[in-house]
CSV table of C-alpha atoms in Angstrom, one decimal:
chain,number,residue,atom,x,y,z
A,116,MET,CA,12.8,24.6,26.2
A,117,SER,CA,9.9,22.7,27.7
A,118,VAL,CA,7.1,21.5,25.4
A,119,ARG,CA,3.6,20.6,26.5
A,120,LEU,CA,2.8,17.4,24.7
A,121,MET,CA,0.8,14.2,24.4
A,122,VAL,CA,2.1,10.8,23.3
A,123,VAL,CA,-0.5,8.6,21.5
A,124,ASP,CA,0.5,5.2,20.3
A,125,ASP,CA,-1.2,1.8,19.6
A,126,HIS,CA,1.5,0.2,21.8
A,127,ARG,CA,1.0,1.4,25.3
A,128,LEU,CA,4.4,0.4,26.5
A,129,LEU,CA,6.1,2.4,23.8
A,130,ALA,CA,4.0,5.4,24.5
A,131,GLU,CA,4.7,5.2,28.3
A,132,ALA,CA,8.4,4.7,27.7
A,133,LEU,CA,8.7,7.7,25.4
A,134,ALA,CA,6.6,9.8,27.7
A,135,SER,CA,8.8,8.9,30.7
A,136,ALA,CA,12.0,9.7,28.7
A,137,LEU,CA,10.6,13.1,27.7
A,138,LYS,CA,9.5,13.9,31.2
A,139,LEU,CA,13.1,13.3,32.4
A,140,ARG,CA,14.2,15.9,29.8
A,141,GLY,CA,11.9,18.5,31.3
A,142,HIS,CA,8.9,18.3,29.1
A,143,ARG,CA,5.3,18.3,30.3
A,144,VAL,CA,3.6,15.2,29.1
A,145,LEU,CA,-0.2,15.5,29.5
A,146,ALA,CA,-1.0,11.9,28.7
A,147,ALA,CA,0.5,8.7,27.3
A,148,ALA,CA,-2.4,6.7,25.9
A,149,ALA,CA,-3.1,4.1,23.2
A,150,PRO,CA,-6.7,4.4,22.2
A,151,SER,CA,-7.8,2.4,19.2
A,152,GLY,CA,-10.3,4.9,17.9
A,153,GLY,CA,-10.4,7.8,20.3
A,154,ALA,CA,-7.0,9.5,19.6
A,155,ALA,CA,-8.5,12.6,18.0
A,156,GLU,CA,-11.0,13.2,20.8
A,157,LEU,CA,-8.3,12.7,23.5
A,158,VAL,CA,-5.9,15.1,21.9
A,159,ILE,CA,-8.6,17.7,21.2
A,160,SER,CA,-9.8,17.6,24.8
A,161,ARG,CA,-6.3,18.0,26.3
A,162,ALA,CA,-5.1,20.6,23.7
A,163,PRO,CA,-1.3,20.0,23.9
A,164,GLU,CA,1.2,22.1,22.0
A,165,VAL,CA,2.5,19.0,20.3
A,166,CYS,CA,1.0,15.5,19.8
A,167,LEU,CA,3.4,12.6,19.0
A,168,LEU,CA,1.1,10.2,17.2
A,169,GLY,CA,2.5,6.7,16.6
A,170,THR,CA,1.5,4.4,13.8
A,171,ALA,CA,2.8,1.1,12.5
A,172,THR,CA,1.1,1.4,9.1
A,173,PRO,CA,1.7,4.9,7.6
A,174,ALA,CA,0.6,3.8,4.1
A,175,GLU,CA,-2.8,2.3,5.2
A,176,PRO,CA,-5.8,4.2,4.0
A,177,GLY,CA,-7.5,6.2,6.8
A,178,VAL,CA,-4.6,5.9,9.3
A,179,PHE,CA,-4.2,9.7,9.4
A,180,ASP,CA,-7.9,10.5,9.8
A,181,PRO,CA,-7.2,11.5,13.5
A,182,VAL,CA,-4.7,14.1,12.2
A,183,VAL,CA,-7.2,15.6,9.8
A,184,ARG,CA,-9.8,15.9,12.7
A,185,ILE,CA,-7.2,17.4,15.1
A,186,LYS,CA,-6.1,20.0,12.6
A,187,ARG,CA,-9.7,20.9,11.7
A,188,GLU,CA,-10.8,21.4,15.3
A,189,LYS,CA,-7.6,22.5,16.9
A,190,PRO,CA,-5.3,23.8,14.1
A,191,GLN,CA,-2.8,25.2,16.7
A,192,ILE,CA,-1.8,21.6,17.8
A,193,ALA,CA,1.3,20.4,15.9
A,194,VAL,CA,1.1,16.7,15.2
A,195,VAL,CA,4.4,14.7,14.7
A,196,VAL,CA,3.9,11.2,13.4
A,197,LEU,CA,6.1,8.4,14.8
A,198,GLY,CA,6.4,5.5,12.5
A,199,PRO,CA,8.5,3.0,10.5
A,200,VAL,CA,10.6,3.9,7.5
A,201,PRO,CA,7.7,5.2,5.3
A,202,SER,CA,7.0,4.7,1.7
A,203,PRO,CA,6.7,7.9,-0.3
A,204,ARG,CA,2.9,7.4,-0.1
A,205,GLY,CA,3.1,7.1,3.7
A,206,ILE,CA,5.1,10.3,4.3
A,207,ALA,CA,3.0,12.2,1.7
A,208,SER,CA,-0.2,11.1,3.4
A,209,ALA,CA,1.0,12.2,6.8
A,210,PHE,CA,1.8,15.7,5.6
A,211,ALA,CA,-1.3,15.9,3.4
A,212,ALA,CA,-3.4,15.2,6.5
A,213,GLY,CA,-1.9,18.1,8.3
A,214,ALA,CA,1.1,16.6,10.2
A,215,SER,CA,3.9,18.9,11.0
A,216,GLY,CA,6.6,16.2,11.0
A,217,TYR,CA,7.5,12.5,10.6
A,218,VAL,CA,10.0,10.8,12.9
A,219,ARG,CA,11.1,7.2,12.6
A,220,HIS,CA,10.4,4.9,15.5
A,221,ASP,CA,14.1,4.1,15.9
A,222,GLU,CA,15.1,7.7,16.2
A,223,ARG,CA,17.1,8.8,19.2
A,224,ILE,CA,15.3,10.8,21.9
A,225,GLU,CA,17.3,13.9,20.9
A,226,GLY,CA,15.9,13.6,17.4
A,227,VAL,CA,12.3,13.3,18.7
A,228,GLU,CA,12.9,16.3,20.9
A,229,ARG,CA,14.2,18.4,18.0
A,230,ALA,CA,11.2,17.4,15.9
A,231,MET,CA,8.8,18.5,18.7
A,232,VAL,CA,10.5,21.9,19.0
A,233,LYS,CA,10.5,22.5,15.3
A,234,ALA,CA,6.9,21.5,14.9
A,235,ARG,CA,5.8,23.8,17.7
A,236,ALA,CA,7.6,26.6,16.0
A,237,GLY,CA,5.6,25.9,12.8
A,238,GLU,CA,8.5,24.3,10.9
A,239,ALA,CA,8.4,21.0,9.0
A,240,ALA,CA,10.0,18.4,11.2
A,241,VAL,CA,11.4,15.6,9.1
A,242,ALA,CA,15.0,14.3,8.9
A,243,PRO,CA,16.7,15.3,5.6
A,244,GLN,CA,17.8,11.7,4.9
A,245,LEU,CA,14.2,10.5,5.3
A,246,LEU,CA,13.1,13.0,2.7
A,247,GLN,CA,15.9,12.0,0.5
A,248,GLN,CA,15.0,8.3,0.7
A,249,SER,CA,11.4,9.1,-0.1
A,250,PHE,CA,12.2,11.4,-3.0
A,251,THR,CA,14.7,8.9,-4.4
A,252,GLU,CA,12.0,6.2,-4.4
A,253,LEU,CA,9.5,8.5,-6.0
A,254,LEU,CA,11.9,9.5,-8.8
A,255,ASN,CA,13.2,5.9,-9.2
A,256,PRO,CA,10.3,3.6,-8.5
A,257,ALA,CA,10.9,-0.1,-8.2
A,258,THR,CA,9.9,-1.9,-11.4
A,259,GLU,CA,6.7,-3.8,-11.0
A,260,PRO,CA,6.9,-7.5,-11.6
A,261,ASP,CA,5.8,-8.4,-15.1
A,262,ASP,CA,2.3,-9.8,-15.1
A,263,GLU,CA,2.9,-12.6,-17.7
A,264,GLY,CA,-0.7,-13.8,-17.6
A,265,ALA,CA,-2.1,-10.4,-18.5
A,266,ARG,CA,0.6,-10.0,-21.2
A,267,LEU,CA,-0.2,-13.4,-22.8
A,268,LEU,CA,-4.0,-12.7,-22.6
A,269,GLN,CA,-3.6,-9.5,-24.6
A,270,MET,CA,-2.0,-11.5,-27.4
A,271,LEU,CA,-5.2,-13.6,-27.9
A,272,THR,CA,-8.4,-12.7,-29.6
A,273,PRO,CA,-11.7,-13.3,-27.7
A,274,ARG,CA,-12.3,-16.5,-29.8
A,275,GLU,CA,-8.8,-17.8,-29.1
A,276,VAL,CA,-9.4,-17.1,-25.4
A,277,GLU,CA,-12.4,-19.4,-25.5
A,278,VAL,CA,-10.5,-22.0,-27.4
A,279,LEU,CA,-7.8,-21.9,-24.7
A,280,VAL,CA,-10.3,-22.4,-21.9
A,281,ARG,CA,-11.8,-25.4,-23.7
A,282,VAL,CA,-8.4,-26.8,-24.4
A,283,ALA,CA,-7.5,-26.5,-20.7
A,284,GLU,CA,-10.8,-28.2,-19.8
A,285,GLY,CA,-9.7,-31.2,-21.9
A,286,GLU,CA,-12.0,-30.8,-24.9
A,287,ASP,CA,-10.7,-32.3,-28.2
A,288,THR,CA,-11.1,-30.6,-31.6
A,289,ARG,CA,-14.6,-32.1,-32.2
A,290,LEU,CA,-16.0,-30.9,-28.8
A,291,ILE,CA,-14.4,-27.5,-29.3
A,292,ALA,CA,-16.1,-27.2,-32.7
A,293,ALA,CA,-19.5,-28.3,-31.5
A,294,GLY,CA,-19.4,-26.1,-28.4
A,295,MET,CA,-18.4,-23.0,-30.4
A,296,GLY,CA,-20.6,-23.8,-33.4
A,297,ILE,CA,-17.7,-23.8,-35.9
A,298,ALA,CA,-16.3,-26.4,-38.3
A,299,PRO,CA,-13.7,-28.8,-36.9
A,300,SER,CA,-11.1,-27.5,-39.4
A,301,THR,CA,-11.7,-23.9,-38.0
A,302,ALA,CA,-11.4,-25.2,-34.5
A,303,ARG,CA,-8.1,-26.9,-35.4
A,304,THR,CA,-6.8,-23.6,-36.9
A,305,HIS,CA,-7.7,-21.7,-33.7
A,306,VAL,CA,-5.9,-24.2,-31.6
A,307,GLN,CA,-2.8,-24.0,-33.7
A,308,ARG,CA,-2.8,-20.2,-33.5
A,309,VAL,CA,-3.2,-20.3,-29.7
A,310,LEU,CA,-0.2,-22.7,-29.4
A,311,MET,CA,1.8,-20.5,-31.7
A,312,LYS,CA,1.0,-17.3,-29.8
A,313,LEU,CA,1.8,-18.9,-26.5
A,314,GLY,CA,5.0,-20.3,-27.8
A,315,VAL,CA,4.2,-23.9,-26.8
A,316,GLY,CA,4.2,-27.2,-28.8
A,317,SER,CA,1.2,-29.0,-27.4
A,318,ARG,CA,-2.2,-28.5,-25.9
A,319,LEU,CA,-0.9,-29.9,-22.6
A,320,GLU,CA,1.8,-27.3,-22.5
A,321,ALA,CA,-0.7,-24.5,-23.3
A,322,ALA,CA,-2.9,-25.6,-20.4
A,323,ALA,CA,0.0,-25.8,-18.0
A,324,LEU,CA,1.3,-22.4,-19.0
A,325,ALA,CA,-2.2,-20.9,-18.6
A,326,ALA,CA,-2.5,-22.3,-15.2
A,327,ARG,CA,1.0,-21.3,-14.0
A,328,THR,CA,0.8,-17.7,-15.1
A,329,GLY,CA,-2.8,-17.1,-13.9
A,330,LEU,CA,-3.8,-16.8,-17.6
A,331,LEU,CA,-6.4,-19.6,-17.2
A,332,ASP,CA,-8.2,-17.7,-14.4
A,333,ARG,CA,-8.3,-14.5,-16.5
A,334,ALA,CA,-9.2,-16.4,-19.6
A,335,SER,CA,-12.0,-18.3,-17.9
A,336,GLY,CA,-13.6,-15.0,-16.8
A,337,THR,CA,-13.2,-13.4,-20.2
A,338,ALA,CA,-14.6,-16.5,-22.0
A,339,ALA,CA,-17.6,-16.6,-19.6
A,340,ALA,CA,-18.3,-13.0,-20.2
A,341,GLY,CA,-18.1,-13.5,-24.0
A,342,ARG,CA,-20.6,-16.4,-23.7
A,343,GLY,CA,-22.9,-14.3,-21.5
A,344,GLU,CA,-22.6,-16.5,-18.5
């Protein structure tokens, strides 16, 4: 069953190759173009039954804005996105924008053709295994790496944060006390508490740990805010 369609992709060679393959299979390809910002205008002006819209970055904000405009101005046009294996956010964004389907770039031409026909008929055109992969990732998200710097920073009081910054800057107990307006004995107590909370045995180790985990950058900002800088 012949479909009147357009192929729009950032990579002109890919667009032309796909268009040629679909022409050989009896479909009417109105255009094979790769506009950087005029995809929506081109599709709306030609009004195909189906638009195959290629993207290399399905999770990037705004990438499906052309789909939104096409569906707003020509809701009868079915848009099928061609892209890499998407993240759950990518495939959800495509359908939320109004796409009728999502097909991987490495899909066989028969798979692309099936998606076109289903989309034209008003059905969702997405491979079951692609949906399964996306739902699996949504239900079992990868664990985010532990932000050790943020975790360590939460263990310190604002006063101890300032002490850590001063320790990292090489100040001794006398300078810490003078800079913070406290007694040397109090400054020494703060330093000992910082070392204990960070699990290190010396000021040098504390400074090294703070730098390695990004704690020093965070602590410097917090300390500066506390001093009103």
